Each structure stands twice: as C-alpha cells, then as structure tokens.
Amino acid sequence: MKKRVYVKTFGCQMNENDTEKVLFLLKDEYIPTDNPEEADLIIINTCSVREKPQHKVYSEVGRYKSLKKKKPQLLIGVMGCVAQQEGENLLVRLPYIDFALGTQSFYRIKEVLEQLPKNPNPIVLTELNPNFKPPLVLPEESLIKDPERVTAFVTIMQGCDNFCSYCIVPYVRGRETSRPPEEIIEEIKRLVDLGVREITLLGQNVNSYGLKETGYPDFSELLNLISQIEGLWRIRFTTSHPKDLSDRLIKTMAENPKICHHLHLPLQAGSNRVLKKMNRKYTKEEYLEKVAKLKALIPDIALTTDIIVGFPGEREEDFEETLEMLKIVRYHEIFSFKYSDRPFTAAKNFTDKVPEEEKERRLEAVQKLQKTITEEIYQEYVGKEVDVLVEGFSSKSKDKLMGRTTTNVIVNFSAPRLNLKGRLVKVKIEEAGKHSLKGIYLQTLK
Ligand code: SAH
Ligand code: SF4
Ligand code: F3S
C-alpha cells in the first residue's frame, strides 16, 4: 500500500508549482492527502520574501511536532526558500525535522528518503549551482489536485540576476536559468492532453527568458511557439520586469490571440529616487512610456502591480508619487507590502529606515486609494459581454459557475446548465463586486 504525503505550501506560484513536482516525483510511493494527521510524510514548502511569511514557517512546523510524538515513524521535511536560506541553522530551532532541501535540491527528494533510514542525522542539501538546469518532471494525471483542472502553472525559468536591493530571491533561488524550450513544450502538451486550456508561464523575470543561452528563442518567440499547441486556448505569464519589457513583446501580446490581455508589471515605487535606491533600473517616466505603448496597442489590457511602502529613505513626497502613479496607470489590482528587512540584501544595511507606524499608515493609504480605483474599473465592465473560461463552481454557491476574463477578473455567473467546466463562454456582466463580477451566461463559444 502506498504511504501518504501532506504538503503545506507558502509563498509564490513557483512554490506551488514546485510542490506539485515533488508530488510527481514521489508518485510511486506516496499519494497526497489533505490531512496531516494521516500523513507518513509532511513537507512544508517555505517562503522568505518578507519576515512575516518566514515566521509562519516556524509555527507551522512546530504544529507537527506533537504528531511525531504520537507516530515516531512520521517524517517531516522543509523545502523552499527558507530551507535554502537557513540550511543547517534550521535544525537549531527545529531539531526534530528529518530533512531540509533547498530550491535546487528538492529534485533529489527520492534519493533523500531512501538514505534517511541509514542516516542518524537529518539530511540538509542546499547547494546552489550557477549552471543548474531543473530536470524535466512531467505532470501525472492521477496526482494533480484537481484531475479535471482547466488552468495550470508551468515554470519556464528559475532564479534571478537582478538583485533589487530589498529582495532575497536572488540569494535563495540562485542564478537565473531558462529551461529548454522543447521541455517546456512537452510539459504543456502533456497538460493540454489532461484537459488544461490555460497555462501561466512562471519565472522571476520572464522577459529575459533565453537571453543567457545560445540557440534559445527569446520570450516573444517562446510565446509564439507555445501558442501553436493545439487545444491550448489561453497563455498568461508572470512576472515581467519593467526594464526588460520590450516593444517586441508588447507587439506579440497584441497580435497573438492566445495571449491574455493582462500584465503584472511590478512598479514597487513611484519616486525615481527610491527606484534608484531599489536598483530597479527604470525611471517612472520610462515605466509610464511602456504603459502608454501597452494601452495603445492593447486597449483593453488589465495591468496589475506590486508596491512596497516605507522603503528605507522613502519620504512623504516620494510616497505621494507612488499614489500619483496608481492614479495615472489605473491598475486593476495591486499587491502592496510594507518594506521588510531581509538577510543578505543591500537595503538591510541602509540606515534611514521608516518607522513601523508610518509604513502602516502608507500601506493603508495605498490600499484605500486602490480600492476605489478597482471598484471604478470593475463598474466599467457592467453591461459588457466578456469571454470567460469556466474553471468550476463559484466558491460561494454551487448553483453558479466561476471563470476568468482574459483580463484575469473573476466572474461568477448563472447558467441554464452547469456542466460547462473547461468551456469558453460568453457572459453578460450585470453587477460589479469588490473582488469579482457577476453575470449571466449567453452562449458557449468553444
Ligand atoms: N520577481 C518578481 C517578484 C518578486 S517577490 C518581481 O520582480 O517583481 C514579489 C514581491 O514581493 C515583489 O514584487 C515585492 O513587491 C515584494 N517584496 C520583495 N522583497 C520585499 C521586501 N524585502 N519587503 C517588502 N516587500 C518585498
Ligand atoms: Fe526580487 Fe527584483 Fe529579482 Fe524580482 S527582479 S525577484 S524583485 S531581485
Ligand atoms: Fe517566496 Fe521564494 Fe517565491 S521567497 S515569493 S517562495 S521565490
């Protein structure tokens, strides 16, 4: 009989994708479970991008300590960015864990599990190789969480070479590396065979895909190659670094009908002084120029962004420039964070830190402004007809369906029949909520 594995995932979409790869790698011996109580193996996939998620890791792992007392053969492991960051140090606070695997080492999970019984000590692997290429791990139908899923993530590159001064990612994910295009395409074809219609390509900076390799397509070419896969209807990608967003990519987005009209374009801050200290390598004028080009070629494009408030040395007038940018760009949605000191980063040693209460005040101000903008933008959808790829039932009621527009807005709608999962349908929007739209079904397109 197969054993059971429970994985708890924190952090970004790339971590979610890594969790899935671990499940695929363990498929011969373990089946996934949602209940840690019945697990033989518990893995916590961790994030260290800010201090708060890192703290959550310790409380989460601590929670399983008592399970191990009841069931001594239970194995507990930590993977992801905190494992990478802390390595052996993890064992000081969490001496009862069996293994810790870094962001490149988790691919060795099977070998580690085989070695554990022979090893008196926990196994910790955190090597970061600058020439690392992640092995191909193909999706396994029997193991994916939702066997009839419509959307999936595909990691196309790992690591980051940008070294924004606040960010730990280059230290915990290593140097940027692009996966070979043939492997990406093979993986997507497999997903499409399993019923997936929409994929989101993942990378810390997808716009620089392939540039470090010889003979690889660039990101625009990769998008065009992927779009030739039959049965694949929609392509999304994240994250785009504004400095590397080329005219060519904007043109490709405008011309290729499979590429969704949504772009996550992290601004981080609106003041050039702060952007410079962040090492972002663009000015707000350059950013706005790219936004103008995007809007000119793709009039219905939805933009979203990340904002950091209270970066060291951010003055009130700098912060006001961030608010100003939100008013000019009019993002569909923003993800906003209080600056948090991270180990290894340059900004950690900057002296002019912003007090916590001030960061809190700025965070509230930025979120309040965005709430109004999002509400106004959502209101503009009312009365319009939109194409929605149906992902399943609405989370609130089982007599409604849920899907997304090409602009990545969630739509809940009623329909005369409910077996429309995986279909592309036309919906008339009747009402705008704070986080989603409501509508009625008009017709099935595909
Ligand atoms: N590669 C992506 C995402 C990186 S992490 C990018 O370049 O945008 C996701 C977001 O977390 C970042 O965009 C940033 O807004 C936020 N973030 C990263 N480090 C942070 C820190 N030290 N404090 C607060 N927010 C941070
Ligand atoms: Fe971090 Fe900057 Fe790299 Fe994004 S581009 S992962 S913010 S260093
Ligand atoms: Fe977190 Fe690592 Fe992703 S730090 S945001 S899980 S790359």
Short mmCIF file of C-alpha atoms and ligand atoms in Angstrom, two decimals:
data_model
loop_
_atom_site.label_atom_id
_atom_site.label_comp_id
_atom_site.label_asym_id
_atom_site.label_seq_id
_atom_site.Cartn_x
_atom_site.Cartn_y
_atom_site.Cartn_z
CA MET A 1 0.00 0.00 0.00
CA LYS A 2 1.18 3.48 -0.79
CA LYS A 3 2.09 5.86 2.02
CA ARG A 4 0.59 9.32 2.38
CA VAL A 5 2.25 12.69 1.95
CA TYR A 6 0.91 16.03 3.15
CA VAL A 7 2.48 19.21 1.72
CA LYS A 8 1.80 22.70 3.05
CA THR A 9 2.82 25.42 0.61
CA PHE A 10 3.64 29.05 1.37
CA GLY A 11 4.79 31.79 -0.99
CA CYS A 12 4.50 32.37 -4.69
CA GLN A 13 3.13 30.40 -7.63
CA MET A 14 6.57 28.98 -8.27
CA ASN A 15 6.46 27.31 -4.87
CA GLU A 16 3.03 25.89 -5.70
CA ASN A 17 4.50 24.51 -8.88
CA ASP A 18 7.49 23.02 -7.01
CA THR A 19 5.09 21.33 -4.57
CA GLU A 20 3.38 19.67 -7.47
CA LYS A 21 6.71 18.49 -8.88
CA VAL A 22 7.54 16.89 -5.54
CA LEU A 23 4.24 15.01 -5.64
CA PHE A 24 5.00 13.82 -9.17
CA LEU A 25 8.49 12.71 -8.09
CA LEU A 26 7.07 10.74 -5.14
CA LYS A 27 4.25 9.17 -7.13
CA ASP A 28 5.43 5.56 -6.83
CA GLU A 29 5.49 5.51 -3.03
CA TYR A 30 3.19 8.27 -1.84
CA ILE A 31 -0.29 9.57 -2.53
CA PRO A 32 -1.19 13.10 -1.45
CA THR A 33 -3.52 13.74 1.48
CA ASP A 34 -5.19 16.90 2.78
CA ASN A 35 -5.00 15.68 6.35
CA PRO A 36 -1.63 15.96 8.15
CA GLU A 37 -2.91 13.59 10.88
CA GLU A 38 -2.93 10.66 8.49
CA ALA A 39 0.34 11.51 6.73
CA ASP A 40 3.53 9.39 6.80
CA LEU A 41 5.49 12.30 5.37
CA ILE A 42 4.87 16.02 5.95
CA ILE A 43 6.66 18.61 3.85
CA ILE A 44 6.50 22.36 4.41
CA ASN A 45 7.38 24.37 1.31
CA THR A 46 8.50 27.75 2.57
CA CYS A 47 8.81 31.40 1.53
CA SER A 48 11.21 34.01 2.91
CA VAL A 49 10.42 37.04 0.79
CA ARG A 50 9.33 39.02 3.87
CA GLU A 51 9.82 38.46 7.58
CA LYS A 52 6.20 37.55 8.24
CA PRO A 53 5.94 34.52 5.94
CA GLN A 54 9.26 33.32 7.31
CA HIS A 55 7.89 33.39 10.87
CA LYS A 56 4.82 31.47 9.78
CA VAL A 57 7.11 28.61 8.78
CA TYR A 58 8.36 28.04 12.31
CA SER A 59 4.88 27.99 13.81
CA GLU A 60 3.66 25.69 11.02
CA VAL A 61 6.47 23.16 11.50
CA GLY A 62 6.05 23.39 15.28
CA ARG A 63 2.45 22.30 14.89
CA TYR A 64 3.55 18.89 13.58
CA LYS A 65 5.96 18.18 16.42
CA SER A 66 3.22 16.59 18.55
CA LEU A 67 2.16 14.36 15.63
CA LYS A 68 5.67 12.99 15.52
CA LYS A 69 5.50 12.16 19.23
CA LYS A 70 2.38 10.06 18.61
CA LYS A 71 3.80 8.49 15.47
CA PRO A 72 7.61 8.25 15.62
CA GLN A 73 7.95 6.92 12.06
CA LEU A 74 6.43 10.16 10.70
CA LEU A 75 8.93 12.07 8.55
CA ILE A 76 8.96 15.87 8.48
CA GLY A 77 10.87 17.91 5.92
CA VAL A 78 11.27 21.56 4.98
CA MET A 79 11.87 22.76 1.44
CA GLY A 80 11.70 26.08 -0.41
CA CYS A 81 13.27 29.45 0.19
CA VAL A 82 13.59 29.33 3.99
CA ALA A 83 15.28 25.92 3.76
CA GLN A 84 17.64 27.41 1.20
CA GLN A 85 18.28 30.48 3.34
CA GLU A 86 18.77 28.75 6.68
CA GLY A 87 20.26 25.37 5.77
CA GLU A 88 21.74 23.68 8.85
CA ASN A 89 20.60 26.59 11.03
CA LEU A 90 17.03 25.31 10.69
CA LEU A 91 18.00 22.39 12.91
CA VAL A 92 18.70 24.73 15.82
CA ARG A 93 15.07 25.81 16.03
CA LEU A 94 13.58 22.66 14.51
CA PRO A 95 15.80 19.79 15.72
CA TYR A 96 13.10 17.18 15.08
CA ILE A 97 12.87 17.64 11.29
CA ASP A 98 14.27 14.85 9.10
CA PHE A 99 15.40 16.83 6.10
CA ALA A 100 15.74 20.30 4.59
CA LEU A 101 16.02 20.70 0.83
CA GLY A 102 16.87 23.93 -0.96
CA THR A 103 15.30 25.34 -4.09
CA GLN A 104 17.52 23.31 -6.43
CA SER A 105 17.90 20.23 -4.20
CA PHE A 106 14.27 19.20 -3.80
CA TYR A 107 14.51 17.31 -7.08
CA ARG A 108 16.60 14.80 -5.11
CA ILE A 109 13.77 14.01 -2.70
CA LYS A 110 13.52 10.30 -3.58
CA GLU A 111 17.19 9.70 -3.03
CA VAL A 112 16.99 11.59 0.29
CA LEU A 113 14.06 9.49 1.51
CA GLU A 114 15.97 6.33 0.64
CA GLN A 115 19.03 7.48 2.55
CA LEU A 116 17.19 8.67 5.66
CA PRO A 117 16.90 5.28 7.41
CA LYS A 118 20.66 4.80 7.01
CA ASN A 119 21.44 8.28 8.33
CA PRO A 120 21.41 9.03 12.04
CA ASN A 121 21.20 12.77 11.35
CA PRO A 122 18.81 14.96 9.37
CA ILE A 123 19.79 15.44 5.73
CA VAL A 124 20.32 19.04 4.66
CA LEU A 125 21.01 19.84 0.99
CA THR A 126 21.24 23.49 -0.03
CA GLU A 127 23.75 23.66 -2.81
CA LEU A 128 23.11 26.42 -5.37
CA ASN A 129 24.79 25.70 -8.66
CA PRO A 130 25.04 28.67 -11.07
CA ASN A 131 24.76 26.28 -14.03
CA PHE A 132 21.78 24.39 -12.65
CA LYS A 133 19.12 23.10 -15.04
CA PRO A 134 15.98 21.75 -13.39
CA PRO A 135 15.24 18.18 -14.54
CA LEU A 136 12.10 17.56 -16.56
CA VAL A 137 9.28 16.37 -14.29
CA LEU A 138 6.14 15.61 -16.26
CA PRO A 139 2.65 16.03 -14.77
CA GLU A 140 0.93 12.87 -13.53
CA GLU A 141 -2.77 12.75 -14.08
CA SER A 142 -3.56 10.64 -11.05
CA LEU A 143 -1.80 13.07 -8.74
CA ILE A 144 -2.84 16.52 -9.73
CA LYS A 145 -5.08 18.07 -7.13
CA ASP A 146 -7.96 18.63 -9.47
CA PRO A 147 -7.91 15.94 -12.14
CA GLU A 148 -10.18 17.93 -14.43
CA ARG A 149 -8.39 21.16 -13.99
CA VAL A 150 -8.58 23.85 -16.60
CA THR A 151 -5.59 26.02 -15.68
CA ALA A 152 -2.00 25.15 -14.73
CA PHE A 153 1.37 26.74 -13.98
CA VAL A 154 4.49 25.97 -15.97
CA THR A 155 7.84 27.18 -14.63
CA ILE A 156 9.97 28.31 -17.58
CA MET A 157 12.90 29.73 -15.68
CA GLN A 158 14.36 29.73 -12.20
CA GLY A 159 16.40 32.19 -10.19
CA CYS A 160 17.05 35.89 -10.64
CA ASP A 161 20.07 38.03 -11.53
CA ASN A 162 18.53 41.41 -10.86
CA PHE A 163 19.46 41.99 -7.23
CA CYS A 164 16.86 44.59 -6.38
CA SER A 165 18.27 45.98 -3.15
CA TYR A 166 15.37 44.81 -0.93
CA CYS A 167 14.98 41.32 -2.34
CA ILE A 168 16.17 37.96 -1.04
CA VAL A 169 15.05 35.97 -4.10
CA PRO A 170 18.42 36.03 -5.96
CA TYR A 171 20.07 34.59 -2.82
CA VAL A 172 17.54 31.81 -2.24
CA ARG A 173 16.70 30.90 -5.84
CA GLY A 174 20.17 31.30 -7.29
CA ARG A 175 21.24 32.50 -10.72
CA GLU A 176 18.74 32.91 -13.49
CA THR A 177 18.40 29.85 -15.70
CA SER A 178 15.95 29.15 -18.54
CA ARG A 179 14.52 25.72 -19.23
CA PRO A 180 14.98 24.32 -22.74
CA PRO A 181 12.03 25.23 -25.00
CA GLU A 182 11.44 21.58 -26.04
CA GLU A 183 10.92 20.55 -22.41
CA ILE A 184 8.55 23.44 -21.76
CA ILE A 185 6.53 22.49 -24.81
CA GLU A 186 6.49 18.80 -23.89
CA GLU A 187 5.19 19.67 -20.42
CA ILE A 188 2.48 21.95 -21.79
CA LYS A 189 1.38 19.35 -24.34
CA ARG A 190 1.00 16.83 -21.53
CA LEU A 191 -1.10 19.29 -19.55
CA VAL A 192 -3.28 20.02 -22.57
CA ASP A 193 -3.78 16.25 -23.03
CA LEU A 194 -5.01 16.19 -19.42
CA GLY A 195 -7.62 18.84 -20.22
CA VAL A 196 -5.79 22.06 -19.35
CA ARG A 197 -6.84 25.00 -21.55
CA GLU A 198 -4.96 27.88 -19.92
CA ILE A 199 -1.37 27.98 -18.73
CA THR A 200 0.54 30.57 -16.75
CA LEU A 201 4.26 30.63 -17.51
CA LEU A 202 6.30 31.34 -14.41
CA GLY A 203 9.65 32.97 -13.82
CA GLN A 204 11.03 35.76 -11.63
CA ASN A 205 11.65 37.76 -14.77
CA VAL A 206 10.11 36.04 -17.80
CA ASN A 207 11.06 38.89 -20.14
CA SER A 208 14.69 37.80 -20.04
CA TYR A 209 13.84 34.20 -20.96
CA GLY A 210 16.55 32.53 -23.06
CA LEU A 211 18.84 35.55 -23.25
CA LYS A 212 21.67 33.88 -21.32
CA GLU A 213 21.61 30.76 -23.52
CA THR A 214 22.75 30.18 -27.07
CA GLY A 215 20.21 28.87 -29.52
CA TYR A 216 17.17 29.51 -27.30
CA PRO A 217 14.20 31.53 -28.53
CA ASP A 218 13.61 34.82 -26.73
CA PHE A 219 10.42 35.23 -24.70
CA SER A 220 8.32 36.57 -27.60
CA GLU A 221 9.41 33.65 -29.79
CA LEU A 222 8.72 31.20 -26.98
CA LEU A 223 5.19 32.59 -26.64
CA ASN A 224 4.61 32.17 -30.35
CA LEU A 225 5.94 28.59 -30.26
CA ILE A 226 3.72 27.69 -27.31
CA SER A 227 0.69 29.27 -28.93
CA GLN A 228 0.94 26.73 -31.77
CA ILE A 229 -0.01 23.93 -29.36
CA GLU A 230 -3.43 22.74 -30.40
CA GLY A 231 -6.05 22.62 -27.69
CA LEU A 232 -4.32 25.31 -25.67
CA TRP A 233 -6.54 28.38 -25.64
CA ARG A 234 -5.00 30.88 -23.28
CA ILE A 235 -1.50 31.87 -22.24
CA ARG A 236 -0.62 34.03 -19.24
CA PHE A 237 2.78 34.75 -17.73
CA THR A 238 4.35 36.34 -14.69
CA THR A 239 6.46 38.21 -13.63
CA SER A 240 7.57 40.86 -16.10
CA HIS A 241 10.33 43.21 -15.05
CA PRO A 242 9.54 46.66 -16.49
CA LYS A 243 13.16 47.25 -17.54
CA ASP A 244 13.03 44.20 -19.85
CA LEU A 245 9.55 44.69 -21.30
CA SER A 246 10.36 45.10 -24.99
CA ASP A 247 8.36 46.65 -27.82
CA ARG A 248 8.56 43.25 -29.44
CA LEU A 249 6.82 41.58 -26.51
CA ILE A 250 4.10 44.24 -26.47
CA LYS A 251 3.57 43.64 -30.18
CA THR A 252 3.46 39.87 -29.68
CA MET A 253 0.86 40.29 -26.93
CA ALA A 254 -1.23 42.48 -29.19
CA GLU A 255 -1.02 40.17 -32.21
CA ASN A 256 -1.21 36.68 -30.72
CA PRO A 257 -4.85 35.95 -29.89
CA LYS A 258 -3.98 33.25 -27.33
CA ILE A 259 -2.05 35.64 -25.08
CA CYS A 260 -4.32 37.08 -22.40
CA HIS A 261 -4.81 40.79 -22.03
CA HIS A 262 -3.33 41.04 -18.57
CA LEU A 263 0.15 42.07 -17.49
CA HIS A 264 1.58 42.05 -13.99
CA LEU A 265 4.18 44.80 -14.12
CA PRO A 266 5.69 45.44 -10.69
CA LEU A 267 6.27 49.15 -10.15
CA GLN A 268 7.43 48.91 -6.48
CA ALA A 269 7.63 52.72 -6.05
CA GLY A 270 6.72 55.91 -7.88
CA SER A 271 9.70 58.06 -6.98
CA ASN A 272 12.81 57.93 -9.15
CA ARG A 273 14.99 58.50 -6.10
CA VAL A 274 13.51 55.42 -4.40
CA LEU A 275 13.56 53.34 -7.61
CA LYS A 276 17.26 54.08 -7.91
CA LYS A 277 17.94 53.02 -4.33
CA MET A 278 15.92 49.88 -5.02
CA ASN A 279 18.20 49.14 -8.01
CA ARG A 280 15.17 48.71 -10.28
CA LYS A 281 16.94 50.21 -13.32
CA TYR A 282 13.99 52.18 -14.70
CA THR A 283 12.53 55.61 -14.04
CA LYS A 284 8.86 56.34 -13.58
CA GLU A 285 8.88 58.13 -16.95
CA GLU A 286 10.22 55.01 -18.68
CA TYR A 287 7.64 52.89 -16.89
CA LEU A 288 4.82 55.20 -17.99
CA GLU A 289 6.08 55.15 -21.56
CA LYS A 290 5.78 51.36 -21.60
CA VAL A 291 2.31 51.55 -20.09
CA ALA A 292 1.28 54.01 -22.80
CA LYS A 293 2.54 51.66 -25.52
CA LEU A 294 0.70 48.73 -23.96
CA LYS A 295 -2.55 50.68 -23.76
CA ALA A 296 -2.17 51.96 -27.31
CA LEU A 297 -1.71 48.51 -28.82
CA ILE A 298 -3.97 46.57 -26.42
CA PRO A 299 -6.73 48.98 -25.39
CA ASP A 300 -8.48 46.57 -23.01
CA ILE A 301 -5.28 45.47 -21.24
CA ALA A 302 -5.53 44.98 -17.49
CA LEU A 303 -2.43 45.94 -15.53
CA THR A 304 -1.62 44.79 -12.01
CA THR A 305 1.39 45.63 -9.89
CA ASP A 306 3.41 45.17 -6.69
CA ILE A 307 4.08 48.13 -4.41
CA ILE A 308 6.49 48.39 -1.48
CA VAL A 309 5.78 51.18 1.00
CA GLY A 310 8.27 52.55 3.50
CA PHE A 311 11.45 51.56 1.69
CA PRO A 312 14.44 53.00 3.63
CA GLY A 313 14.66 56.73 2.96
CA GLU A 314 11.17 56.97 1.42
CA ARG A 315 9.89 60.45 2.31
CA GLU A 316 6.30 61.58 2.32
CA GLU A 317 6.76 63.27 -1.07
CA ASP A 318 8.24 60.07 -2.52
CA PHE A 319 5.28 58.09 -1.27
CA GLU A 320 2.89 60.60 -2.82
CA GLU A 321 4.50 59.89 -6.18
CA THR A 322 3.54 56.22 -5.73
CA LEU A 323 -0.08 57.28 -5.12
CA GLU A 324 0.14 59.51 -8.18
CA MET A 325 1.28 56.57 -10.31
CA LEU A 326 -1.71 54.49 -9.21
CA LYS A 327 -3.99 57.32 -10.34
CA ILE A 328 -2.27 57.60 -13.72
CA VAL A 329 -1.88 53.90 -14.57
CA ARG A 330 -5.18 52.78 -13.02
CA TYR A 331 -4.27 49.19 -12.20
CA HIS A 332 -6.97 46.56 -11.97
CA GLU A 333 -5.39 45.37 -8.75
CA ILE A 334 -2.24 45.90 -6.67
CA PHE A 335 -0.33 43.76 -4.19
CA SER A 336 1.14 46.07 -1.58
CA PHE A 337 3.67 45.32 1.13
CA LYS A 338 5.43 47.12 3.96
CA TYR A 339 9.17 47.08 3.38
CA SER A 340 10.75 44.30 5.41
CA ASP A 341 14.49 43.86 6.13
CA ARG A 342 15.85 40.66 4.61
CA PRO A 343 19.16 38.90 5.22
CA PHE A 344 21.93 39.28 2.58
CA THR A 345 20.21 42.25 0.90
CA ALA A 346 21.78 45.68 0.39
CA ALA A 347 18.77 47.57 1.78
CA LYS A 348 19.11 45.79 5.12
CA ASN A 349 22.17 47.95 5.76
CA PHE A 350 20.56 51.22 4.66
CA THR A 351 20.35 53.48 7.68
CA ASP A 352 17.31 55.67 7.09
CA LYS A 353 14.58 53.14 7.97
CA VAL A 354 10.94 54.28 8.01
CA PRO A 355 9.15 53.73 11.37
CA GLU A 356 6.66 50.86 11.53
CA GLU A 357 3.63 53.14 12.22
CA GLU A 358 4.49 55.23 9.19
CA LYS A 359 4.77 52.14 6.98
CA GLU A 360 1.41 51.01 8.30
CA ARG A 361 -0.16 54.40 7.52
CA ARG A 362 1.24 54.40 3.97
CA LEU A 363 0.06 50.84 3.40
CA GLU A 364 -3.46 51.78 4.44
CA ALA A 365 -3.39 54.88 2.21
CA VAL A 366 -2.23 52.99 -0.85
CA GLN A 367 -4.79 50.22 -0.31
CA LYS A 368 -7.61 52.72 0.24
CA LEU A 369 -6.83 54.53 -3.00
CA GLN A 370 -6.57 51.28 -4.96
CA LYS A 371 -9.88 50.02 -3.57
CA THR A 372 -11.65 52.98 -5.16
CA ILE A 373 -9.84 52.53 -8.47
CA THR A 374 -10.59 48.78 -8.59
CA GLU A 375 -14.25 49.46 -7.85
CA GLU A 376 -14.43 52.05 -10.63
CA ILE A 377 -12.73 49.74 -13.13
CA TYR A 378 -15.00 46.82 -12.21
CA GLN A 379 -18.02 49.09 -12.61
CA GLU A 380 -16.94 49.74 -16.21
CA TYR A 381 -17.49 46.04 -17.00
CA VAL A 382 -21.20 46.25 -16.16
CA GLY A 383 -23.33 45.82 -19.29
CA LYS A 384 -20.40 44.41 -21.29
CA GLU A 385 -20.17 40.94 -22.82
CA VAL A 386 -16.97 39.09 -21.90
CA ASP A 387 -15.37 35.74 -22.76
CA VAL A 388 -14.96 33.56 -19.69
CA LEU A 389 -13.01 30.31 -19.42
CA VAL A 390 -15.02 28.25 -16.92
CA GLU A 391 -12.85 26.89 -14.10
CA GLY A 392 -15.58 25.30 -11.97
CA PHE A 393 -18.26 26.21 -9.48
CA SER A 394 -18.35 29.57 -7.77
CA SER A 395 -16.71 29.39 -4.33
CA LYS A 396 -19.81 30.84 -2.66
CA SER A 397 -22.59 28.82 -4.27
CA LYS A 398 -22.72 25.54 -6.12
CA ASP A 399 -25.51 26.74 -8.40
CA LYS A 400 -23.20 29.27 -10.04
CA LEU A 401 -20.11 28.89 -12.20
CA MET A 402 -16.79 30.69 -11.94
CA GLY A 403 -14.21 31.66 -14.53
CA ARG A 404 -11.95 34.50 -15.57
CA THR A 405 -11.93 37.10 -18.28
CA THR A 406 -8.86 37.48 -20.47
CA THR A 407 -8.08 40.44 -18.20
CA ASN A 408 -7.91 37.99 -15.25
CA VAL A 409 -11.03 39.24 -13.48
CA ILE A 410 -13.10 36.59 -11.67
CA VAL A 411 -16.66 36.25 -12.96
CA ASN A 412 -19.39 34.33 -11.11
CA PHE A 413 -22.40 33.63 -13.29
CA SER A 414 -25.59 31.66 -13.53
CA ALA A 415 -26.25 29.38 -16.49
CA PRO A 416 -29.08 27.09 -17.58
CA ARG A 417 -26.80 24.06 -17.33
CA LEU A 418 -23.82 23.69 -15.06
CA ASN A 419 -21.60 21.18 -16.90
CA LEU A 420 -19.54 23.89 -18.56
CA LYS A 421 -16.20 23.39 -16.83
CA GLY A 422 -13.38 23.77 -19.33
CA ARG A 423 -15.55 25.61 -21.87
CA LEU A 424 -15.13 29.14 -23.13
CA VAL A 425 -18.41 31.01 -22.77
CA LYS A 426 -19.81 34.47 -23.36
CA VAL A 427 -21.19 36.13 -20.24
CA LYS A 428 -23.04 39.40 -19.83
CA ILE A 429 -21.84 41.30 -16.77
CA GLU A 430 -24.69 42.58 -14.63
CA GLU A 431 -23.06 43.59 -11.40
CA ALA A 432 -19.64 44.53 -10.05
CA GLY A 433 -18.44 43.39 -6.63
CA LYS A 434 -15.27 44.35 -4.76
CA HIS A 435 -13.22 41.37 -5.91
CA SER A 436 -15.27 39.87 -8.72
CA LEU A 437 -18.00 40.42 -11.30
CA LYS A 438 -21.44 38.82 -11.56
CA GLY A 439 -23.16 37.95 -14.79
CA ILE A 440 -25.40 35.67 -16.82
CA TYR A 441 -24.48 33.09 -19.41
CA LEU A 442 -25.15 34.00 -23.05
CA GLN A 443 -23.58 31.26 -25.18
CA THR A 444 -20.83 28.65 -25.40
CA LEU A 445 -18.01 29.63 -27.75
CA LYS A 446 -15.73 26.56 -27.51
N1 SAH B 1 10.22 38.60 -9.44
C1 SAH B 1 9.10 39.32 -9.09
C2 SAH B 1 8.54 39.02 -7.70
C3 SAH B 1 9.44 39.03 -6.54
S1 SAH B 1 8.77 38.81 -4.93
C4 SAH B 1 9.39 40.76 -9.34
O1 SAH B 1 10.45 41.11 -9.73
O2 SAH B 1 8.52 41.57 -9.16
C5 SAH B 1 7.16 39.52 -5.01
C6 SAH B 1 7.05 40.89 -4.44
O3 SAH B 1 7.38 40.91 -3.07
C7 SAH B 1 7.95 41.92 -5.05
O4 SAH B 1 7.48 42.39 -6.26
C8 SAH B 1 7.99 42.99 -3.99
O5 SAH B 1 6.92 43.91 -4.17
C9 SAH B 1 7.75 42.22 -2.70
N2 SAH B 1 8.97 42.19 -1.89
C10 SAH B 1 10.15 41.60 -2.19
N3 SAH B 1 11.04 41.82 -1.21
C11 SAH B 1 10.43 42.57 -0.26
C12 SAH B 1 10.83 43.13 0.98
N4 SAH B 1 12.07 42.96 1.45
N5 SAH B 1 9.92 43.84 1.68
C13 SAH B 1 8.67 44.02 1.22
N6 SAH B 1 8.23 43.52 0.04
C14 SAH B 1 9.10 42.81 -0.70
FE1 SF4 B 2 13.49 40.15 -6.48
FE2 SF4 B 2 13.99 42.10 -8.19
FE3 SF4 B 2 14.55 39.59 -8.85
FE4 SF4 B 2 12.02 40.35 -8.67
S1 SF4 B 2 13.52 41.14 -10.14
S2 SF4 B 2 12.90 38.51 -7.83
S3 SF4 B 2 12.08 41.84 -7.00
S4 SF4 B 2 15.54 40.78 -7.25
FE1 F3S B 3 8.81 33.42 -1.55
FE2 F3S B 3 10.75 32.12 -2.65
FE3 F3S B 3 8.59 32.71 -4.04
S1 F3S B 3 10.97 33.78 -1.26
S2 F3S B 3 7.92 34.62 -3.14
S3 F3S B 3 8.68 31.39 -2.31
S4 F3S B 3 10.68 32.69 -4.78
#
